[in-house]
Amino acid sequence: MPDEYILNKIAAQLKATDKATVKQQKILDTAIRMFAEKGYSNTSTAEIAKEAGVSEVTIFRNYKTKENLLMSVILPFVTDLTPVLTEEFIGELKKACNSFEEFIRMMIYNRYNFIKSNKDIFQVVIKEIVYHEDLFKELLPEISRNALEFFNKTINTFKARGEIIDIPNGTMIRMMISLVIGYFTTRFVILKDSQLIDETSEIEYLIGFIINGLKKR
Amino acid sequence: MPDEYILNKIAAQLKATDKATVKQQKILDTAIRMFAEKGYSNTSTAEIAKEAGVSEVTIFRNYKTKENLLMSVILPFVTDLTPVLTEEFIGELKKACNSFEEFIRMMIYNRYNFIKSNKDIFQVVIKEIVYHEDLFKELLPEISRNALEFFNKTINTFKARGEIIDIPNGTMIRMMISLVIGYFTTRFVILKDSQLIDETSEIEYLIGFIINGLKKR
Amino acid sequence: MPDEYILNKIAAQLKATDKATVKQQKILDTAIRMFAEKGYSNTSTAEIAKEAGVSEVTIFRNYKTKENLLMSVILPFVTDLTPVLTEEFIGELKKACNSFEEFIRMMIYNRYNFIKSNKDIFQVVIKEIVYHEDLFKELLPEISRNALEFFNKTINTFKARGEIIDIPNGTMIRMMISLVIGYFTTRFVILKDSQLIDETSEIEYLIGFIINGLKKR
Amino acid sequence: MPDEYILNKIAAQLKATDKATVKQQKILDTAIRMFAEKGYSNTSTAEIAKEAGVSEVTIFRNYKTKENLLMSVILPFVTDLTPVLTEEFIGELKKACNSFEEFIRMMIYNRYNFIKSNKDIFQVVIKEIVYHEDLFKELLPEISRNALEFFNKTINTFKARGEIIDIPNGTMIRMMISLVIGYFTTRFVILKDSQLIDETSEIEYLIGFIINGLKKR
DNA sequence: GATGAATGAGTTTTCATTCAT
DNA sequence: TATGAATGAAAACTCATTCAT
């Protein structure tokens, strides 16, 4: 039942994004901006319609319900959030990553840039994640399955090489994600541009912290 | 001006909690539970009233506005969130903490227990923090002022002793808080009781991660 | 039925004013001030209670209903609005009034001063008169009965003397009242103190206007 | 600032009346009738909706707020209350008015008929004028500007001709308006149809009263 | 006599959604 | 396909009034 539910939503959403006419894109962009700014609950479809310069009905014809519109905003981003582990990308990674440190650095910078260029959607996701636990709890494993597999393999490799300490992979991954998401949230949702900081050095500290926290000595 | 604003709210809230009749406590408890479950925006005062077994008007007589009710839920918790650094407590800390590790362990267990016994309010705070950035941005420094001072002093001590690495205190504190809040959020907001895990060992990993991340070698 | 209704109200009100304790007077004063300022409908009993420094219940014990409070404000004033035609006053009038002009001048100055020292209640009455037409339609004849009688007699006297023109007494009285009430309303309800004008000369113009309008030539 | 405020309201109102669909007209008519009967404060939008046979939301879609609805009722009437002094009308006046008496008679009959065919709105205006002093204080001068100019010119002409007495124009106009409004109010707001009287002769008395009050002898 | 606590019925206003064109 | 018009349900909040103490 819950699976069906979610799959329905994905289906509806995919159908919607398939075409992506000019008006649809305008609606989507406006929705993203407003959800990010005021939150989903506090943004009315009337406001979105007005800002997007379309009639309210147009939204509903394209997205059926307001929640569906939210899904159409969130899902593509969440799907892309775990790095696309194409053969190509993995190859690149393997070539580039001679050490655990390089691996971490590459991943973090990669995701940092991805989120940076999708600030608004990231805000929406963070703000809504807590209200759609069920969705995310079911969605994430599915989405991250191959990513997880890859992570596990990689961690095991570095463990075998004796580079990193021996705590359960799940715990380790959760710690890292906590730290990274926590940093991104502070940076893009809480502080936003109100306190411009020296990006690079902050990220380097973050990387250093993780590396040291996991490095075997 | 903003200071006044917040102080007014605190005042209003304190005045409200001063008496705390039976019905008021019932309202507060119900509000906490429902805000935690469905979020502030998605919980109507009518629902709270019904669940609490009082009339809706009683809520408004005691808390004036719905937002004020939220504040009455949030503020006492936030105020208590930074540990009360009484002479006594600091003395105890100093006596107990011969190493940075002991210091971190003590702090984390202390806050873990505090949050564990206030799970619901913690959920509310986490869920609402993103919609009240301004409030928290102004409130937190004020509240954490003396805590920050104490942290800085302590960190400096351990830095001087050569126990921990030399990155800016602010960055270090933010990292630690990210990690700890991230862990608590995963534990109490996302997973809740759905995946009972071995608490102690998870916390120990967390502590280990922090210690290793900051320890000088 | 309507008679009973009104008499009940008067009775209730008289019972209330009989004692007129300190608190009651405070309530009455506050009600007058606030009804005058914001109107009956827009003033809540809660506000009155707060401003008067009593509990809301005290108002209701003393005045039974909010409308009754209004009546307790309005009725004594309305009763006194038509000049108290005591033997004494009439004697004084007769002695003083050798001409129609003197009669009109005396009456207008007399009522002007009465209303001036009851500005607020006058405002309340003017503002509420239109919402309680039934009350006033029934009340006024009763109240003005003896005044009317006196007016008629006086007008007839001056008509007989050939001082004033011969239009129906009722019409004449209504015209004069229109003009005078219109002036008082402009002066005390619309302009209030916003445009301080030369009182005496304005009143003299008013008197002149009436005199000329009615004088035979 | 206040000017803008009022102009905004007028703009909003004009925009609303521009289209005037069937339902909108129904809402307006019902509002006029009910405001006239029970007053603005004592009429709820729910009642209006029910009586007008539309849903409450439709009212708010068209008029935004309840106060705006009131403005949409009041403003067009107030704007039309001062006679439209077109070239044509003034020419007609000049041709017809050989004496001050004829001038007054024409004006009064003209406005009497206008108000008679807008009884209900007139009632609303009279009932609300006291609660919106600021609005009217600002609005009336603006609206009556050209009318005032014309009145002044006319009065000066008749003064020059020696037909009327020499009291300040402002005072004279205010007196006349007091008398006329007072009469109309008594006729249409207080008595309504409860006491049908001989219209024409009453108006003739009114005219006579004014003429005599101002005529030089 | 005085009041703090409580409320049912109502207020204006907003919302996501549907329908006729 | 697009939209102006319409709405039932619900939102936060206010009111005059009552009751137990």
Short mmCIF file of N, CA and C in Angstrom, two decimals, chain A residues 69-197:
data_model
loop_
_atom_site.label_atom_id
_atom_site.label_comp_id
_atom_site.label_asym_id
_atom_site.label_seq_id
_atom_site.Cartn_x
_atom_site.Cartn_y
_atom_site.Cartn_z
N LEU A 69 2.30 18.83 -6.48
CA LEU A 69 3.22 19.88 -6.92
C LEU A 69 4.49 19.85 -6.08
N LEU A 70 4.29 19.69 -4.77
CA LEU A 70 5.45 19.58 -3.88
C LEU A 70 6.33 18.41 -4.30
N MET A 71 5.69 17.29 -4.59
CA MET A 71 6.45 16.10 -4.99
C MET A 71 7.23 16.36 -6.28
N SER A 72 6.59 17.07 -7.17
CA SER A 72 7.25 17.37 -8.44
C SER A 72 8.46 18.27 -8.23
N VAL A 73 8.43 19.00 -7.13
CA VAL A 73 9.59 19.83 -6.80
C VAL A 73 10.67 18.98 -6.16
N ILE A 74 10.22 18.15 -5.23
CA ILE A 74 11.17 17.45 -4.37
C ILE A 74 11.81 16.24 -5.03
N LEU A 75 10.99 15.42 -5.68
CA LEU A 75 11.48 14.10 -6.09
C LEU A 75 12.69 14.13 -7.04
N PRO A 76 12.65 14.93 -8.08
CA PRO A 76 13.80 14.90 -8.98
C PRO A 76 15.09 15.26 -8.25
N PHE A 77 14.97 16.21 -7.33
CA PHE A 77 16.15 16.62 -6.57
C PHE A 77 16.66 15.50 -5.68
N VAL A 78 15.71 14.88 -4.95
CA VAL A 78 16.11 13.80 -4.05
C VAL A 78 16.75 12.66 -4.84
N THR A 79 16.19 12.38 -5.98
CA THR A 79 16.74 11.33 -6.83
C THR A 79 18.18 11.64 -7.23
N ASP A 80 18.41 12.92 -7.49
CA ASP A 80 19.75 13.31 -7.91
C ASP A 80 20.70 13.56 -6.75
N LEU A 81 20.15 13.52 -5.53
CA LEU A 81 20.97 13.90 -4.39
C LEU A 81 22.10 12.92 -4.15
N THR A 82 21.78 11.65 -4.25
CA THR A 82 22.86 10.66 -4.18
C THR A 82 23.55 10.71 -5.52
N PRO A 83 24.86 10.82 -5.50
CA PRO A 83 25.56 11.05 -6.77
C PRO A 83 25.24 9.97 -7.79
N VAL A 84 25.11 10.38 -9.00
CA VAL A 84 24.83 9.41 -10.06
C VAL A 84 26.07 8.55 -10.27
N LEU A 85 25.92 7.33 -9.85
CA LEU A 85 27.10 6.47 -9.87
C LEU A 85 27.22 5.73 -11.19
N THR A 86 27.39 6.51 -12.18
CA THR A 86 27.60 5.88 -13.50
C THR A 86 28.96 5.21 -13.52
N GLU A 87 29.08 4.27 -14.41
CA GLU A 87 30.37 3.61 -14.64
C GLU A 87 31.46 4.67 -14.75
N GLU A 88 31.14 5.63 -15.59
CA GLU A 88 32.06 6.72 -15.87
C GLU A 88 32.54 7.41 -14.60
N PHE A 89 31.54 7.81 -13.78
CA PHE A 89 31.85 8.56 -12.56
C PHE A 89 32.69 7.71 -11.61
N ILE A 90 32.28 6.45 -11.49
CA ILE A 90 33.03 5.57 -10.60
C ILE A 90 34.47 5.40 -11.08
N GLY A 91 34.58 5.26 -12.38
CA GLY A 91 35.93 5.16 -12.94
C GLY A 91 36.76 6.37 -12.57
N GLU A 92 36.18 7.53 -12.78
CA GLU A 92 36.84 8.79 -12.46
C GLU A 92 37.27 8.82 -11.00
N LEU A 93 36.30 8.43 -10.16
CA LEU A 93 36.56 8.40 -8.72
C LEU A 93 37.77 7.53 -8.42
N LYS A 94 37.71 6.29 -8.96
CA LYS A 94 38.78 5.32 -8.65
C LYS A 94 40.14 5.84 -9.07
N LYS A 95 40.11 6.47 -10.24
CA LYS A 95 41.36 7.01 -10.77
C LYS A 95 41.88 8.10 -9.83
N ALA A 96 40.96 8.97 -9.43
CA ALA A 96 41.36 10.15 -8.68
C ALA A 96 41.68 9.84 -7.22
N CYS A 97 41.00 8.83 -6.67
CA CYS A 97 41.06 8.65 -5.23
C CYS A 97 42.10 7.62 -4.82
N ASN A 98 43.22 8.13 -4.53
CA ASN A 98 44.24 7.21 -4.05
C ASN A 98 44.16 7.02 -2.57
N SER A 99 43.52 7.94 -1.89
CA SER A 99 43.40 7.83 -0.43
C SER A 99 41.97 8.09 -0.01
N PHE A 100 41.68 7.71 1.21
CA PHE A 100 40.36 7.97 1.78
C PHE A 100 40.07 9.47 1.78
N GLU A 101 41.07 10.24 2.11
CA GLU A 101 40.93 11.68 2.17
C GLU A 101 40.49 12.24 0.82
N GLU A 102 41.14 11.78 -0.23
CA GLU A 102 40.78 12.29 -1.56
C GLU A 102 39.35 11.91 -1.92
N PHE A 103 39.00 10.71 -1.52
CA PHE A 103 37.64 10.25 -1.78
C PHE A 103 36.62 11.16 -1.10
N ILE A 104 36.81 11.38 0.19
CA ILE A 104 35.90 12.24 0.96
C ILE A 104 35.86 13.64 0.35
N ARG A 105 37.02 14.19 0.10
CA ARG A 105 37.09 15.55 -0.43
C ARG A 105 36.29 15.66 -1.72
N MET A 106 36.52 14.72 -2.61
CA MET A 106 35.85 14.75 -3.91
C MET A 106 34.33 14.69 -3.73
N MET A 107 33.89 13.75 -2.90
CA MET A 107 32.44 13.60 -2.68
C MET A 107 31.84 14.88 -2.11
N ILE A 108 32.47 15.41 -1.09
CA ILE A 108 31.89 16.58 -0.43
C ILE A 108 31.83 17.78 -1.38
N TYR A 109 32.93 18.05 -2.06
CA TYR A 109 32.91 19.19 -3.00
C TYR A 109 31.85 18.97 -4.08
N ASN A 110 31.79 17.75 -4.54
CA ASN A 110 30.80 17.43 -5.57
C ASN A 110 29.38 17.73 -5.10
N ARG A 111 29.04 17.23 -3.92
CA ARG A 111 27.68 17.43 -3.41
C ARG A 111 27.45 18.89 -3.00
N TYR A 112 28.50 19.50 -2.49
CA TYR A 112 28.39 20.91 -2.11
C TYR A 112 27.98 21.74 -3.32
N ASN A 113 28.67 21.48 -4.45
CA ASN A 113 28.35 22.26 -5.64
C ASN A 113 26.95 21.95 -6.16
N PHE A 114 26.59 20.68 -6.08
CA PHE A 114 25.26 20.30 -6.53
C PHE A 114 24.19 21.04 -5.70
N ILE A 115 24.35 21.03 -4.40
CA ILE A 115 23.35 21.68 -3.54
C ILE A 115 23.40 23.19 -3.69
N LYS A 116 24.61 23.70 -3.86
CA LYS A 116 24.75 25.14 -4.01
C LYS A 116 23.96 25.63 -5.22
N SER A 117 23.97 24.82 -6.28
CA SER A 117 23.24 25.28 -7.47
C SER A 117 21.76 24.86 -7.41
N ASN A 118 21.36 24.27 -6.30
CA ASN A 118 19.94 23.98 -6.10
C ASN A 118 19.49 24.38 -4.70
N LYS A 119 20.09 25.51 -4.27
CA LYS A 119 19.82 26.01 -2.92
C LYS A 119 18.35 25.94 -2.53
N ASP A 120 17.51 26.51 -3.40
CA ASP A 120 16.10 26.64 -3.05
C ASP A 120 15.42 25.29 -2.83
N ILE A 121 15.68 24.38 -3.76
CA ILE A 121 15.05 23.06 -3.59
C ILE A 121 15.58 22.38 -2.33
N PHE A 122 16.86 22.56 -2.07
CA PHE A 122 17.42 21.98 -0.85
C PHE A 122 16.68 22.51 0.38
N GLN A 123 16.44 23.81 0.38
CA GLN A 123 15.68 24.40 1.49
C GLN A 123 14.31 23.75 1.63
N VAL A 124 13.65 23.60 0.49
CA VAL A 124 12.32 22.99 0.52
C VAL A 124 12.40 21.59 1.12
N VAL A 125 13.37 20.83 0.66
CA VAL A 125 13.49 19.44 1.13
C VAL A 125 13.74 19.41 2.63
N ILE A 126 14.67 20.24 3.09
CA ILE A 126 14.98 20.26 4.52
C ILE A 126 13.76 20.66 5.33
N LYS A 127 13.07 21.68 4.83
CA LYS A 127 11.91 22.16 5.58
C LYS A 127 10.77 21.14 5.61
N GLU A 128 10.66 20.37 4.55
CA GLU A 128 9.52 19.44 4.47
C GLU A 128 9.84 18.03 4.93
N ILE A 129 11.12 17.72 4.99
CA ILE A 129 11.50 16.34 5.29
C ILE A 129 10.83 15.85 6.57
N VAL A 130 10.75 16.77 7.55
CA VAL A 130 10.21 16.35 8.85
C VAL A 130 8.71 16.11 8.81
N TYR A 131 8.05 16.64 7.79
CA TYR A 131 6.61 16.42 7.71
C TYR A 131 6.24 15.25 6.80
N HIS A 132 7.24 14.67 6.18
CA HIS A 132 6.96 13.56 5.28
C HIS A 132 7.90 12.41 5.57
N GLU A 133 8.07 12.16 6.86
CA GLU A 133 8.99 11.11 7.27
C GLU A 133 8.71 9.81 6.53
N ASP A 134 7.44 9.45 6.48
CA ASP A 134 7.08 8.19 5.85
C ASP A 134 7.60 8.13 4.42
N LEU A 135 7.34 9.20 3.69
CA LEU A 135 7.81 9.24 2.30
C LEU A 135 9.30 9.02 2.22
N PHE A 136 10.02 9.82 3.02
CA PHE A 136 11.47 9.74 2.92
C PHE A 136 12.01 8.42 3.44
N LYS A 137 11.38 7.93 4.51
CA LYS A 137 11.85 6.68 5.06
C LYS A 137 11.76 5.55 4.03
N GLU A 138 10.71 5.62 3.19
CA GLU A 138 10.56 4.57 2.17
C GLU A 138 11.35 4.88 0.91
N LEU A 139 11.43 6.16 0.64
CA LEU A 139 12.04 6.56 -0.61
C LEU A 139 13.55 6.44 -0.59
N LEU A 140 14.13 6.91 0.51
CA LEU A 140 15.57 7.00 0.57
C LEU A 140 16.28 5.67 0.34
N PRO A 141 15.90 4.61 1.05
CA PRO A 141 16.61 3.34 0.83
C PRO A 141 16.62 2.98 -0.65
N GLU A 142 15.41 3.10 -1.24
CA GLU A 142 15.29 2.72 -2.63
C GLU A 142 16.25 3.51 -3.52
N ILE A 143 16.21 4.81 -3.27
CA ILE A 143 17.04 5.70 -4.08
C ILE A 143 18.52 5.47 -3.82
N SER A 144 18.84 5.30 -2.52
CA SER A 144 20.26 5.24 -2.18
C SER A 144 20.84 3.84 -2.29
N ARG A 145 19.97 2.88 -2.72
CA ARG A 145 20.42 1.49 -2.71
C ARG A 145 21.79 1.32 -3.38
N ASN A 146 21.87 1.70 -4.63
CA ASN A 146 23.14 1.49 -5.32
C ASN A 146 24.24 2.39 -4.78
N ALA A 147 23.85 3.59 -4.30
CA ALA A 147 24.85 4.46 -3.69
C ALA A 147 25.41 3.78 -2.44
N LEU A 148 24.48 3.23 -1.62
CA LEU A 148 24.89 2.57 -0.38
C LEU A 148 25.87 1.44 -0.67
N GLU A 149 25.47 0.66 -1.64
CA GLU A 149 26.30 -0.48 -2.04
C GLU A 149 27.72 -0.02 -2.35
N PHE A 150 27.74 1.06 -3.14
CA PHE A 150 29.03 1.62 -3.52
C PHE A 150 29.82 2.11 -2.31
N PHE A 151 29.12 2.84 -1.42
CA PHE A 151 29.77 3.34 -0.21
C PHE A 151 30.36 2.19 0.60
N ASN A 152 29.49 1.20 0.81
CA ASN A 152 29.95 0.06 1.61
C ASN A 152 31.22 -0.54 1.03
N LYS A 153 31.17 -0.75 -0.27
CA LYS A 153 32.34 -1.34 -0.92
C LYS A 153 33.57 -0.48 -0.68
N THR A 154 33.39 0.83 -0.93
CA THR A 154 34.52 1.76 -0.79
C THR A 154 35.06 1.75 0.64
N ILE A 155 34.13 1.86 1.61
CA ILE A 155 34.56 1.87 3.00
C ILE A 155 35.32 0.58 3.33
N ASN A 156 34.74 -0.49 2.88
CA ASN A 156 35.43 -1.77 3.14
C ASN A 156 36.84 -1.77 2.57
N THR A 157 36.96 -1.25 1.37
CA THR A 157 38.28 -1.16 0.76
C THR A 157 39.24 -0.42 1.67
N PHE A 158 38.82 0.77 2.11
CA PHE A 158 39.72 1.58 2.92
C PHE A 158 39.97 0.96 4.29
N LYS A 159 38.93 0.28 4.81
CA LYS A 159 39.13 -0.45 6.07
C LYS A 159 40.19 -1.52 5.87
N ALA A 160 40.05 -2.25 4.75
CA ALA A 160 40.99 -3.33 4.46
C ALA A 160 42.41 -2.78 4.33
N ARG A 161 42.50 -1.64 3.70
CA ARG A 161 43.81 -1.00 3.55
C ARG A 161 44.34 -0.49 4.89
N GLY A 162 43.46 -0.54 5.94
CA GLY A 162 43.90 -0.06 7.24
C GLY A 162 43.94 1.45 7.37
N GLU A 163 43.25 2.12 6.46
CA GLU A 163 43.29 3.59 6.53
C GLU A 163 42.32 4.13 7.57
N ILE A 164 41.19 3.44 7.73
CA ILE A 164 40.19 3.99 8.65
C ILE A 164 39.80 2.99 9.72
N ILE A 165 39.26 3.57 10.80
CA ILE A 165 38.95 2.78 11.98
C ILE A 165 37.79 1.83 11.73
N ASP A 166 37.62 0.93 12.66
CA ASP A 166 36.66 -0.14 12.43
C ASP A 166 35.37 0.05 13.24
N ILE A 167 34.52 0.95 12.79
CA ILE A 167 33.18 1.02 13.38
C ILE A 167 32.21 0.60 12.29
N PRO A 168 30.99 0.15 12.71
CA PRO A 168 30.04 -0.35 11.70
C PRO A 168 29.84 0.64 10.56
N ASN A 169 29.79 0.11 9.34
CA ASN A 169 29.60 0.98 8.17
C ASN A 169 28.38 1.88 8.31
N GLY A 170 27.26 1.28 8.76
CA GLY A 170 26.02 2.06 8.89
C GLY A 170 26.23 3.26 9.79
N THR A 171 26.82 3.00 10.94
CA THR A 171 27.09 4.10 11.87
C THR A 171 27.98 5.14 11.23
N MET A 172 29.00 4.68 10.59
CA MET A 172 29.96 5.60 9.98
C MET A 172 29.26 6.47 8.92
N ILE A 173 28.49 5.83 8.08
CA ILE A 173 27.79 6.58 7.03
C ILE A 173 26.83 7.58 7.65
N ARG A 174 26.09 7.12 8.67
CA ARG A 174 25.14 8.04 9.31
C ARG A 174 25.86 9.24 9.92
N MET A 175 27.01 8.97 10.55
CA MET A 175 27.79 10.07 11.14
C MET A 175 28.18 11.08 10.07
N MET A 176 28.72 10.56 9.01
CA MET A 176 29.20 11.43 7.95
C MET A 176 28.05 12.24 7.35
N ILE A 177 26.95 11.56 7.11
CA ILE A 177 25.82 12.27 6.53
C ILE A 177 25.30 13.32 7.50
N SER A 178 25.22 12.97 8.78
CA SER A 178 24.82 13.93 9.80
C SER A 178 25.67 15.18 9.70
N LEU A 179 26.97 14.95 9.69
CA LEU A 179 27.90 16.08 9.69
C LEU A 179 27.75 16.91 8.43
N VAL A 180 27.66 16.24 7.30
CA VAL A 180 27.61 16.95 6.02
C VAL A 180 26.26 17.67 5.87
N ILE A 181 25.18 16.94 6.10
CA ILE A 181 23.86 17.57 6.00
C ILE A 181 23.75 18.71 7.01
N GLY A 182 24.25 18.46 8.21
CA GLY A 182 24.24 19.52 9.22
C GLY A 182 24.96 20.75 8.73
N TYR A 183 26.10 20.55 8.11
CA TYR A 183 26.85 21.70 7.60
C TYR A 183 26.08 22.41 6.49
N PHE A 184 25.59 21.63 5.55
CA PHE A 184 24.84 22.22 4.43
C PHE A 184 23.60 22.97 4.93
N THR A 185 22.94 22.39 5.91
CA THR A 185 21.74 23.04 6.43
C THR A 185 22.08 24.36 7.09
N THR A 186 23.10 24.33 7.94
CA THR A 186 23.53 25.58 8.56
C THR A 186 23.86 26.60 7.49
N ARG A 187 24.60 26.13 6.48
CA ARG A 187 25.10 27.03 5.44
C ARG A 187 23.99 27.58 4.53
N PHE A 188 23.07 26.73 4.11
CA PHE A 188 22.12 27.15 3.07
C PHE A 188 20.70 27.43 3.59
N VAL A 189 20.35 26.86 4.75
CA VAL A 189 19.00 27.06 5.24
C VAL A 189 18.96 28.05 6.40
N ILE A 190 19.88 27.87 7.34
CA ILE A 190 19.85 28.75 8.51
C ILE A 190 20.55 30.08 8.23
N LEU A 191 21.84 30.01 7.89
CA LEU A 191 22.57 31.25 7.69
C LEU A 191 22.24 31.91 6.35
N LYS A 192 21.96 31.12 5.36
CA LYS A 192 21.78 31.63 3.99
C LYS A 192 22.91 32.61 3.66
N ASP A 193 22.60 33.75 3.13
CA ASP A 193 23.69 34.66 2.77
C ASP A 193 23.96 35.69 3.83
N SER A 194 23.34 35.46 5.01
CA SER A 194 23.43 36.52 6.01
C SER A 194 24.84 36.65 6.57
N GLN A 195 25.58 35.59 6.58
CA GLN A 195 26.94 35.65 7.09
C GLN A 195 27.87 35.00 6.09
N LEU A 196 28.33 35.79 5.15
CA LEU A 196 29.20 35.19 4.14
C LEU A 196 30.52 34.81 4.77
N ILE A 197 30.88 33.57 4.62
CA ILE A 197 32.07 33.08 5.26
C ILE A 197 33.04 32.57 4.21
#
